[in-house]
Every structure is written in structure tokens, then in C-alpha cells.
JSON list of C-alpha atoms in Angstrom, two decimals:
[
{"chain": "A", "resi": 1024, "resn": "UNK", "atom": "CA", "xyz": [-0.02, 0.08, -0.20]},
{"chain": "A", "resi": 1025, "resn": "UNK", "atom": "CA", "xyz": [2.73, 2.48, 0.84]},
{"chain": "A", "resi": 1026, "resn": "UNK", "atom": "CA", "xyz": [4.06, 2.54, -2.30]},
{"chain": "A", "resi": 1027, "resn": "UNK", "atom": "CA", "xyz": [1.22, 2.44, -4.76]},
{"chain": "A", "resi": 1028, "resn": "UNK", "atom": "CA", "xyz": [0.50, 5.72, -7.07]},
{"chain": "A", "resi": 1029, "resn": "UNK", "atom": "CA", "xyz": [-2.28, 6.66, -5.05]},
{"chain": "A", "resi": 1030, "resn": "UNK", "atom": "CA", "xyz": [-0.48, 6.61, -1.70]},
{"chain": "A", "resi": 1031, "resn": "UNK", "atom": "CA", "xyz": [2.48, 8.52, -2.92]},
{"chain": "A", "resi": 1032, "resn": "UNK", "atom": "CA", "xyz": [0.36, 11.28, -4.64]},
{"chain": "A", "resi": 1033, "resn": "UNK", "atom": "CA", "xyz": [-1.69, 11.65, -1.11]},
{"chain": "A", "resi": 1034, "resn": "UNK", "atom": "CA", "xyz": [1.64, 12.00, 0.61]},
{"chain": "A", "resi": 1035, "resn": "UNK", "atom": "CA", "xyz": [3.04, 14.11, -1.72]},
{"chain": "A", "resi": 1036, "resn": "UNK", "atom": "CA", "xyz": [-0.17, 16.40, -1.68]},
{"chain": "A", "resi": 1037, "resn": "UNK", "atom": "CA", "xyz": [-0.30, 16.74, 2.06]},
{"chain": "A", "resi": 1038, "resn": "UNK", "atom": "CA", "xyz": [3.39, 17.35, 2.48]},
{"chain": "A", "resi": 1039, "resn": "UNK", "atom": "CA", "xyz": [3.25, 19.98, -0.28]},
{"chain": "A", "resi": 1040, "resn": "UNK", "atom": "CA", "xyz": [0.26, 21.85, 1.71]},
{"chain": "A", "resi": 1041, "resn": "UNK", "atom": "CA", "xyz": [2.07, 22.14, 4.69]},
{"chain": "A", "resi": 1042, "resn": "UNK", "atom": "CA", "xyz": [5.40, 22.93, 2.92]},
{"chain": "A", "resi": 1043, "resn": "UNK", "atom": "CA", "xyz": [3.73, 25.42, 0.59]},
{"chain": "A", "resi": 1044, "resn": "UNK", "atom": "CA", "xyz": [1.57, 27.13, 3.20]},
{"chain": "A", "resi": 1045, "resn": "UNK", "atom": "CA", "xyz": [4.23, 26.97, 6.24]},
{"chain": "A", "resi": 1046, "resn": "UNK", "atom": "CA", "xyz": [7.07, 28.54, 4.20]},
{"chain": "A", "resi": 1047, "resn": "UNK", "atom": "CA", "xyz": [5.34, 30.41, 1.36]},
{"chain": "A", "resi": 1048, "resn": "UNK", "atom": "CA", "xyz": [1.94, 31.17, 2.24]},
{"chain": "A", "resi": 1049, "resn": "UNK", "atom": "CA", "xyz": [1.00, 30.47, -1.40]},
{"chain": "A", "resi": 1050, "resn": "UNK", "atom": "CA", "xyz": [-2.72, 30.10, -0.96]},
{"chain": "A", "resi": 1051, "resn": "UNK", "atom": "CA", "xyz": [-3.49, 31.43, 2.48]},
{"chain": "A", "resi": 1052, "resn": "UNK", "atom": "CA", "xyz": [-2.91, 34.35, 4.73]},
{"chain": "A", "resi": 1053, "resn": "UNK", "atom": "CA", "xyz": [-2.42, 33.67, 8.34]},
{"chain": "A", "resi": 1054, "resn": "UNK", "atom": "CA", "xyz": [-5.18, 35.41, 10.83]},
{"chain": "A", "resi": 1055, "resn": "UNK", "atom": "CA", "xyz": [-3.75, 36.46, 13.82]},
{"chain": "A", "resi": 1056, "resn": "UNK", "atom": "CA", "xyz": [-5.44, 35.27, 16.96]},
{"chain": "A", "resi": 1057, "resn": "UNK", "atom": "CA", "xyz": [-8.22, 37.32, 18.26]},
{"chain": "A", "resi": 1058, "resn": "UNK", "atom": "CA", "xyz": [-7.84, 40.13, 15.69]},
{"chain": "A", "resi": 1059, "resn": "UNK", "atom": "CA", "xyz": [-10.88, 38.68, 13.10]},
{"chain": "A", "resi": 1060, "resn": "UNK", "atom": "CA", "xyz": [-13.91, 36.91, 13.26]},
{"chain": "A", "resi": 1061, "resn": "UNK", "atom": "CA", "xyz": [-13.86, 33.72, 11.59]},
{"chain": "A", "resi": 1062, "resn": "UNK", "atom": "CA", "xyz": [-15.06, 34.02, 8.26]},
{"chain": "A", "resi": 1063, "resn": "UNK", "atom": "CA", "xyz": [-16.73, 30.82, 5.96]},
{"chain": "A", "resi": 1064, "resn": "UNK", "atom": "CA", "xyz": [-13.75, 29.40, 4.32]},
{"chain": "A", "resi": 1065, "resn": "UNK", "atom": "CA", "xyz": [-11.35, 29.94, 6.95]},
{"chain": "A", "resi": 1066, "resn": "UNK", "atom": "CA", "xyz": [-9.19, 27.03, 7.58]},
{"chain": "A", "resi": 1067, "resn": "UNK", "atom": "CA", "xyz": [-8.65, 25.81, 11.27]},
{"chain": "A", "resi": 1068, "resn": "UNK", "atom": "CA", "xyz": [-5.51, 23.88, 11.98]},
{"chain": "A", "resi": 1069, "resn": "UNK", "atom": "CA", "xyz": [-5.35, 22.05, 15.45]},
{"chain": "A", "resi": 1070, "resn": "UNK", "atom": "CA", "xyz": [-2.60, 20.52, 17.07]},
{"chain": "A", "resi": 1071, "resn": "UNK", "atom": "CA", "xyz": [-2.37, 16.68, 16.96]},
{"chain": "A", "resi": 1072, "resn": "UNK", "atom": "CA", "xyz": [-3.00, 14.76, 19.92]},
{"chain": "A", "resi": 1073, "resn": "UNK", "atom": "CA", "xyz": [0.49, 13.18, 19.24]},
{"chain": "A", "resi": 1074, "resn": "UNK", "atom": "CA", "xyz": [2.07, 16.69, 19.27]},
{"chain": "A", "resi": 1075, "resn": "UNK", "atom": "CA", "xyz": [4.54, 17.68, 17.04]},
{"chain": "A", "resi": 1076, "resn": "UNK", "atom": "CA", "xyz": [6.18, 20.85, 16.22]},
{"chain": "A", "resi": 1077, "resn": "UNK", "atom": "CA", "xyz": [3.90, 23.80, 15.64]},
{"chain": "A", "resi": 1078, "resn": "UNK", "atom": "CA", "xyz": [0.96, 23.17, 13.21]},
{"chain": "A", "resi": 1079, "resn": "UNK", "atom": "CA", "xyz": [2.82, 20.84, 10.98]},
{"chain": "A", "resi": 1080, "resn": "UNK", "atom": "CA", "xyz": [0.95, 17.50, 10.85]},
{"chain": "A", "resi": 1081, "resn": "UNK", "atom": "CA", "xyz": [-2.24, 19.25, 12.13]},
{"chain": "A", "resi": 1082, "resn": "UNK", "atom": "CA", "xyz": [-5.76, 18.22, 11.98]},
{"chain": "A", "resi": 1083, "resn": "UNK", "atom": "CA", "xyz": [-7.75, 20.33, 9.59]},
{"chain": "A", "resi": 1084, "resn": "UNK", "atom": "CA", "xyz": [-11.41, 21.70, 9.27]},
{"chain": "A", "resi": 1085, "resn": "UNK", "atom": "CA", "xyz": [-13.07, 24.33, 7.38]},
{"chain": "A", "resi": 1086, "resn": "UNK", "atom": "CA", "xyz": [-15.22, 27.10, 9.19]},
{"chain": "A", "resi": 1087, "resn": "UNK", "atom": "CA", "xyz": [-19.03, 26.98, 7.96]},
{"chain": "A", "resi": 1088, "resn": "UNK", "atom": "CA", "xyz": [-20.36, 30.27, 9.84]},
{"chain": "A", "resi": 1089, "resn": "UNK", "atom": "CA", "xyz": [-22.42, 30.16, 12.49]},
{"chain": "A", "resi": 1090, "resn": "UNK", "atom": "CA", "xyz": [-19.67, 28.99, 15.15]},
{"chain": "A", "resi": 1091, "resn": "UNK", "atom": "CA", "xyz": [-19.36, 25.60, 13.15]},
{"chain": "A", "resi": 1092, "resn": "UNK", "atom": "CA", "xyz": [-16.43, 23.95, 11.57]},
{"chain": "A", "resi": 1093, "resn": "UNK", "atom": "CA", "xyz": [-16.60, 20.53, 9.30]},
{"chain": "A", "resi": 1094, "resn": "UNK", "atom": "CA", "xyz": [-13.96, 18.02, 9.42]},
{"chain": "A", "resi": 1095, "resn": "UNK", "atom": "CA", "xyz": [-13.13, 14.42, 8.47]},
{"chain": "A", "resi": 1096, "resn": "UNK", "atom": "CA", "xyz": [-12.02, 12.25, 11.22]},
{"chain": "A", "resi": 1097, "resn": "UNK", "atom": "CA", "xyz": [-10.71, 8.46, 11.08]},
{"chain": "A", "resi": 1098, "resn": "UNK", "atom": "CA", "xyz": [-12.86, 6.14, 13.21]},
{"chain": "A", "resi": 1099, "resn": "UNK", "atom": "CA", "xyz": [-11.02, 3.90, 15.77]},
{"chain": "A", "resi": 1100, "resn": "UNK", "atom": "CA", "xyz": [-10.91, 0.23, 15.24]},
{"chain": "A", "resi": 1101, "resn": "UNK", "atom": "CA", "xyz": [-10.67, -1.86, 11.79]},
{"chain": "A", "resi": 1102, "resn": "UNK", "atom": "CA", "xyz": [-13.28, 0.21, 9.69]},
{"chain": "A", "resi": 1103, "resn": "UNK", "atom": "CA", "xyz": [-11.60, 2.60, 7.42]},
{"chain": "A", "resi": 1104, "resn": "UNK", "atom": "CA", "xyz": [-15.06, 4.78, 7.26]},
{"chain": "A", "resi": 1105, "resn": "UNK", "atom": "CA", "xyz": [-14.20, 8.53, 8.25]},
{"chain": "A", "resi": 1106, "resn": "UNK", "atom": "CA", "xyz": [-16.74, 10.65, 9.98]},
{"chain": "A", "resi": 1107, "resn": "UNK", "atom": "CA", "xyz": [-17.59, 13.96, 8.22]},
{"chain": "A", "resi": 1108, "resn": "UNK", "atom": "CA", "xyz": [-18.83, 16.05, 11.42]},
{"chain": "A", "resi": 1109, "resn": "UNK", "atom": "CA", "xyz": [-19.73, 19.57, 12.28]},
{"chain": "A", "resi": 1110, "resn": "UNK", "atom": "CA", "xyz": [-18.38, 20.71, 15.67]},
{"chain": "A", "resi": 1111, "resn": "UNK", "atom": "CA", "xyz": [-18.92, 24.27, 17.21]},
{"chain": "A", "resi": 1112, "resn": "UNK", "atom": "CA", "xyz": [-15.45, 26.12, 17.10]},
{"chain": "A", "resi": 1113, "resn": "UNK", "atom": "CA", "xyz": [-15.33, 26.51, 21.06]},
{"chain": "A", "resi": 1114, "resn": "UNK", "atom": "CA", "xyz": [-15.91, 22.85, 21.34]},
{"chain": "A", "resi": 1115, "resn": "UNK", "atom": "CA", "xyz": [-12.76, 22.02, 18.70]},
{"chain": "A", "resi": 1116, "resn": "UNK", "atom": "CA", "xyz": [-10.85, 24.69, 20.40]},
{"chain": "A", "resi": 1117, "resn": "UNK", "atom": "CA", "xyz": [-11.47, 23.10, 23.87]},
{"chain": "A", "resi": 1118, "resn": "UNK", "atom": "CA", "xyz": [-10.89, 19.55, 23.10]},
{"chain": "A", "resi": 1119, "resn": "UNK", "atom": "CA", "xyz": [-7.99, 19.96, 20.55]},
{"chain": "A", "resi": 1120, "resn": "UNK", "atom": "CA", "xyz": [-6.26, 22.97, 21.51]},
{"chain": "A", "resi": 1121, "resn": "UNK", "atom": "CA", "xyz": [-5.75, 26.62, 19.77]},
{"chain": "A", "resi": 1122, "resn": "UNK", "atom": "CA", "xyz": [-6.00, 26.54, 16.19]},
{"chain": "A", "resi": 1123, "resn": "UNK", "atom": "CA", "xyz": [-4.07, 28.23, 13.71]},
{"chain": "A", "resi": 1124, "resn": "UNK", "atom": "CA", "xyz": [-6.37, 30.03, 11.26]},
{"chain": "A", "resi": 1125, "resn": "UNK", "atom": "CA", "xyz": [-5.68, 30.52, 7.46]},
{"chain": "A", "resi": 1126, "resn": "UNK", "atom": "CA", "xyz": [-7.91, 32.53, 5.19]},
{"chain": "A", "resi": 1127, "resn": "UNK", "atom": "CA", "xyz": [-7.48, 32.01, 1.36]},
{"chain": "A", "resi": 1128, "resn": "UNK", "atom": "CA", "xyz": [-6.16, 34.94, -0.24]},
{"chain": "A", "resi": 1129, "resn": "UNK", "atom": "CA", "xyz": [-8.42, 36.59, -2.87]},
{"chain": "A", "resi": 1130, "resn": "UNK", "atom": "CA", "xyz": [-11.61, 35.24, -1.09]},
{"chain": "A", "resi": 1131, "resn": "UNK", "atom": "CA", "xyz": [-13.76, 32.17, -2.23]},
{"chain": "A", "resi": 1132, "resn": "UNK", "atom": "CA", "xyz": [-16.99, 31.64, -3.68]},
{"chain": "A", "resi": 1133, "resn": "UNK", "atom": "CA", "xyz": [-19.22, 31.44, -0.50]},
{"chain": "A", "resi": 1134, "resn": "UNK", "atom": "CA", "xyz": [-21.91, 29.47, -2.47]},
{"chain": "A", "resi": 1135, "resn": "UNK", "atom": "CA", "xyz": [-19.87, 26.92, -3.89]},
{"chain": "A", "resi": 1136, "resn": "UNK", "atom": "CA", "xyz": [-18.44, 26.44, -0.36]},
{"chain": "A", "resi": 1137, "resn": "UNK", "atom": "CA", "xyz": [-21.62, 26.11, 1.00]},
{"chain": "A", "resi": 1138, "resn": "UNK", "atom": "CA", "xyz": [-22.88, 23.64, -1.96]},
{"chain": "A", "resi": 1139, "resn": "UNK", "atom": "CA", "xyz": [-19.80, 21.61, -1.00]},
{"chain": "A", "resi": 1140, "resn": "UNK", "atom": "CA", "xyz": [-20.46, 21.30, 2.83]},
{"chain": "A", "resi": 1141, "resn": "UNK", "atom": "CA", "xyz": [-23.93, 20.20, 2.11]},
{"chain": "A", "resi": 1142, "resn": "UNK", "atom": "CA", "xyz": [-22.68, 17.42, -0.19]},
{"chain": "A", "resi": 1143, "resn": "UNK", "atom": "CA", "xyz": [-19.93, 16.63, 2.14]},
{"chain": "A", "resi": 1144, "resn": "UNK", "atom": "CA", "xyz": [-22.36, 15.89, 5.21]},
{"chain": "A", "resi": 1145, "resn": "UNK", "atom": "CA", "xyz": [-24.28, 13.38, 2.94]},
{"chain": "A", "resi": 1146, "resn": "UNK", "atom": "CA", "xyz": [-20.74, 11.70, 2.08]},
{"chain": "A", "resi": 1147, "resn": "UNK", "atom": "CA", "xyz": [-19.56, 8.26, 2.84]},
{"chain": "A", "resi": 1148, "resn": "UNK", "atom": "CA", "xyz": [-15.71, 8.59, 3.01]},
{"chain": "A", "resi": 1149, "resn": "UNK", "atom": "CA", "xyz": [-12.85, 6.13, 3.67]},
{"chain": "A", "resi": 1150, "resn": "UNK", "atom": "CA", "xyz": [-10.41, 7.65, 5.73]},
{"chain": "A", "resi": 1151, "resn": "UNK", "atom": "CA", "xyz": [-6.81, 6.98, 5.04]},
{"chain": "A", "resi": 1152, "resn": "UNK", "atom": "CA", "xyz": [-4.01, 8.87, 6.62]},
{"chain": "A", "resi": 1153, "resn": "UNK", "atom": "CA", "xyz": [-2.01, 9.05, 3.49]},
{"chain": "A", "resi": 1154, "resn": "UNK", "atom": "CA", "xyz": [-4.62, 9.06, 0.63]},
{"chain": "A", "resi": 1155, "resn": "UNK", "atom": "CA", "xyz": [-7.89, 10.93, 2.38]},
{"chain": "A", "resi": 1156, "resn": "UNK", "atom": "CA", "xyz": [-7.22, 12.68, 5.59]},
{"chain": "A", "resi": 1157, "resn": "UNK", "atom": "CA", "xyz": [-8.52, 16.03, 6.98]},
{"chain": "A", "resi": 1158, "resn": "UNK", "atom": "CA", "xyz": [-6.16, 18.14, 4.77]},
{"chain": "A", "resi": 1159, "resn": "UNK", "atom": "CA", "xyz": [-7.44, 16.27, 1.56]},
{"chain": "A", "resi": 1160, "resn": "UNK", "atom": "CA", "xyz": [-11.05, 16.87, 2.71]},
{"chain": "A", "resi": 1161, "resn": "UNK", "atom": "CA", "xyz": [-10.60, 20.46, 3.76]},
{"chain": "A", "resi": 1162, "resn": "UNK", "atom": "CA", "xyz": [-8.73, 21.66, 0.64]},
{"chain": "A", "resi": 1163, "resn": "UNK", "atom": "CA", "xyz": [-11.31, 19.68, -1.49]},
{"chain": "A", "resi": 1164, "resn": "UNK", "atom": "CA", "xyz": [-14.35, 21.69, 0.66]},
{"chain": "A", "resi": 1165, "resn": "UNK", "atom": "CA", "xyz": [-12.36, 25.08, -0.57]},
{"chain": "A", "resi": 1166, "resn": "UNK", "atom": "CA", "xyz": [-11.99, 23.95, -4.01]},
{"chain": "A", "resi": 1167, "resn": "UNK", "atom": "CA", "xyz": [-8.33, 23.92, -3.59]},
{"chain": "A", "resi": 1168, "resn": "UNK", "atom": "CA", "xyz": [-7.95, 19.66, -4.31]},
{"chain": "A", "resi": 1169, "resn": "UNK", "atom": "CA", "xyz": [-10.02, 16.76, -4.74]},
{"chain": "A", "resi": 1170, "resn": "UNK", "atom": "CA", "xyz": [-10.91, 13.41, -2.93]},
{"chain": "A", "resi": 1171, "resn": "UNK", "atom": "CA", "xyz": [-9.63, 10.27, -4.64]},
{"chain": "A", "resi": 1172, "resn": "UNK", "atom": "CA", "xyz": [-11.75, 8.05, -6.92]},
{"chain": "A", "resi": 1173, "resn": "UNK", "atom": "CA", "xyz": [-15.48, 8.06, -5.98]},
{"chain": "A", "resi": 1174, "resn": "UNK", "atom": "CA", "xyz": [-14.91, 10.62, -3.11]},
{"chain": "A", "resi": 1175, "resn": "UNK", "atom": "CA", "xyz": [-14.81, 13.44, -5.38]},
{"chain": "A", "resi": 1176, "resn": "UNK", "atom": "CA", "xyz": [-17.33, 16.52, -5.12]},
{"chain": "A", "resi": 1177, "resn": "UNK", "atom": "CA", "xyz": [-20.06, 16.22, -7.97]},
{"chain": "A", "resi": 1178, "resn": "UNK", "atom": "CA", "xyz": [-19.56, 18.90, -10.49]},
{"chain": "A", "resi": 1179, "resn": "UNK", "atom": "CA", "xyz": [-21.35, 22.08, -9.50]},
{"chain": "A", "resi": 1180, "resn": "UNK", "atom": "CA", "xyz": [-24.28, 22.49, -11.56]}
]
């Protein structure tokens, strides 16, 4: 599994995101803590439970508005099914720790984001830490990537 083309592409896209944003700020600007209210489409990066340096390797979610963040989590056990969930921002900050917030440069299409969020809530996703993780999911919601195989968002009509 580790050396199949999907695994290599998945690992490369996750690493590329952290390198491009961490070092270059290619698609996002950092929103300083407490300076601005979250806006729909803001990318929240929470520290992983396992720790690690800074926000590298973070858990990602997208702010939906109304205090909610949508994100993809893997399930525990042997099932590869992922859970697409919306949680309150304050709940995620309380349970996962302080988030780094990134905002897309140039804004985004709010109607397309809401459409993708609605479609995502009805999806059944196979979570994979390498090929279909929370970073892939968040970037697909923002229109900056796509999920593998059958898990692509249908074209906007």
C-alpha cells in the first residue's frame, strides 16, 4: 500500500500543503489570534494529539459560519470509514487546543463552499491517513483539491 501511486500522490499532496503554506503562504494568509472573527472558508489547523512541532501535521477543518467547523476524522478500530462532522468552534478549541487560522488569499465563492459543505455532510468517505485525510478533505471543500476516486465532489450545476 505504501508505494502504490495513490499513496505516493496522497503523501506528496499533504506534504506540499504544509510546505507551501508553512514556508511560502501560497494560497492562504495567517489570521492573527483574536484580530478578526472567523469567516466561512477559514481553514482551522489544530494540533494533533500526538504533538509535534507547531502546526505541522495538524488536524484540519473548515469554518462553515454560525460557529461551526466541518472536518473529517478517522474512526477507531478496523473500519476505514471516516466521519464527516460539524462541531462548534469552541468545542474543537477546548478539546483539541488552540488553532492556527488561515484565510484564502483573494477570498472564495461562498455559494460554492456552502454547496460543497452540504454535499460533504451526505458523503461516506474511506479515511486514509495518507490518501484521504482531513487536509485533503478541507482543501477539496475549498476548491483547492479533490478527494480520490469515487469521493470527488460532483460538479457544480
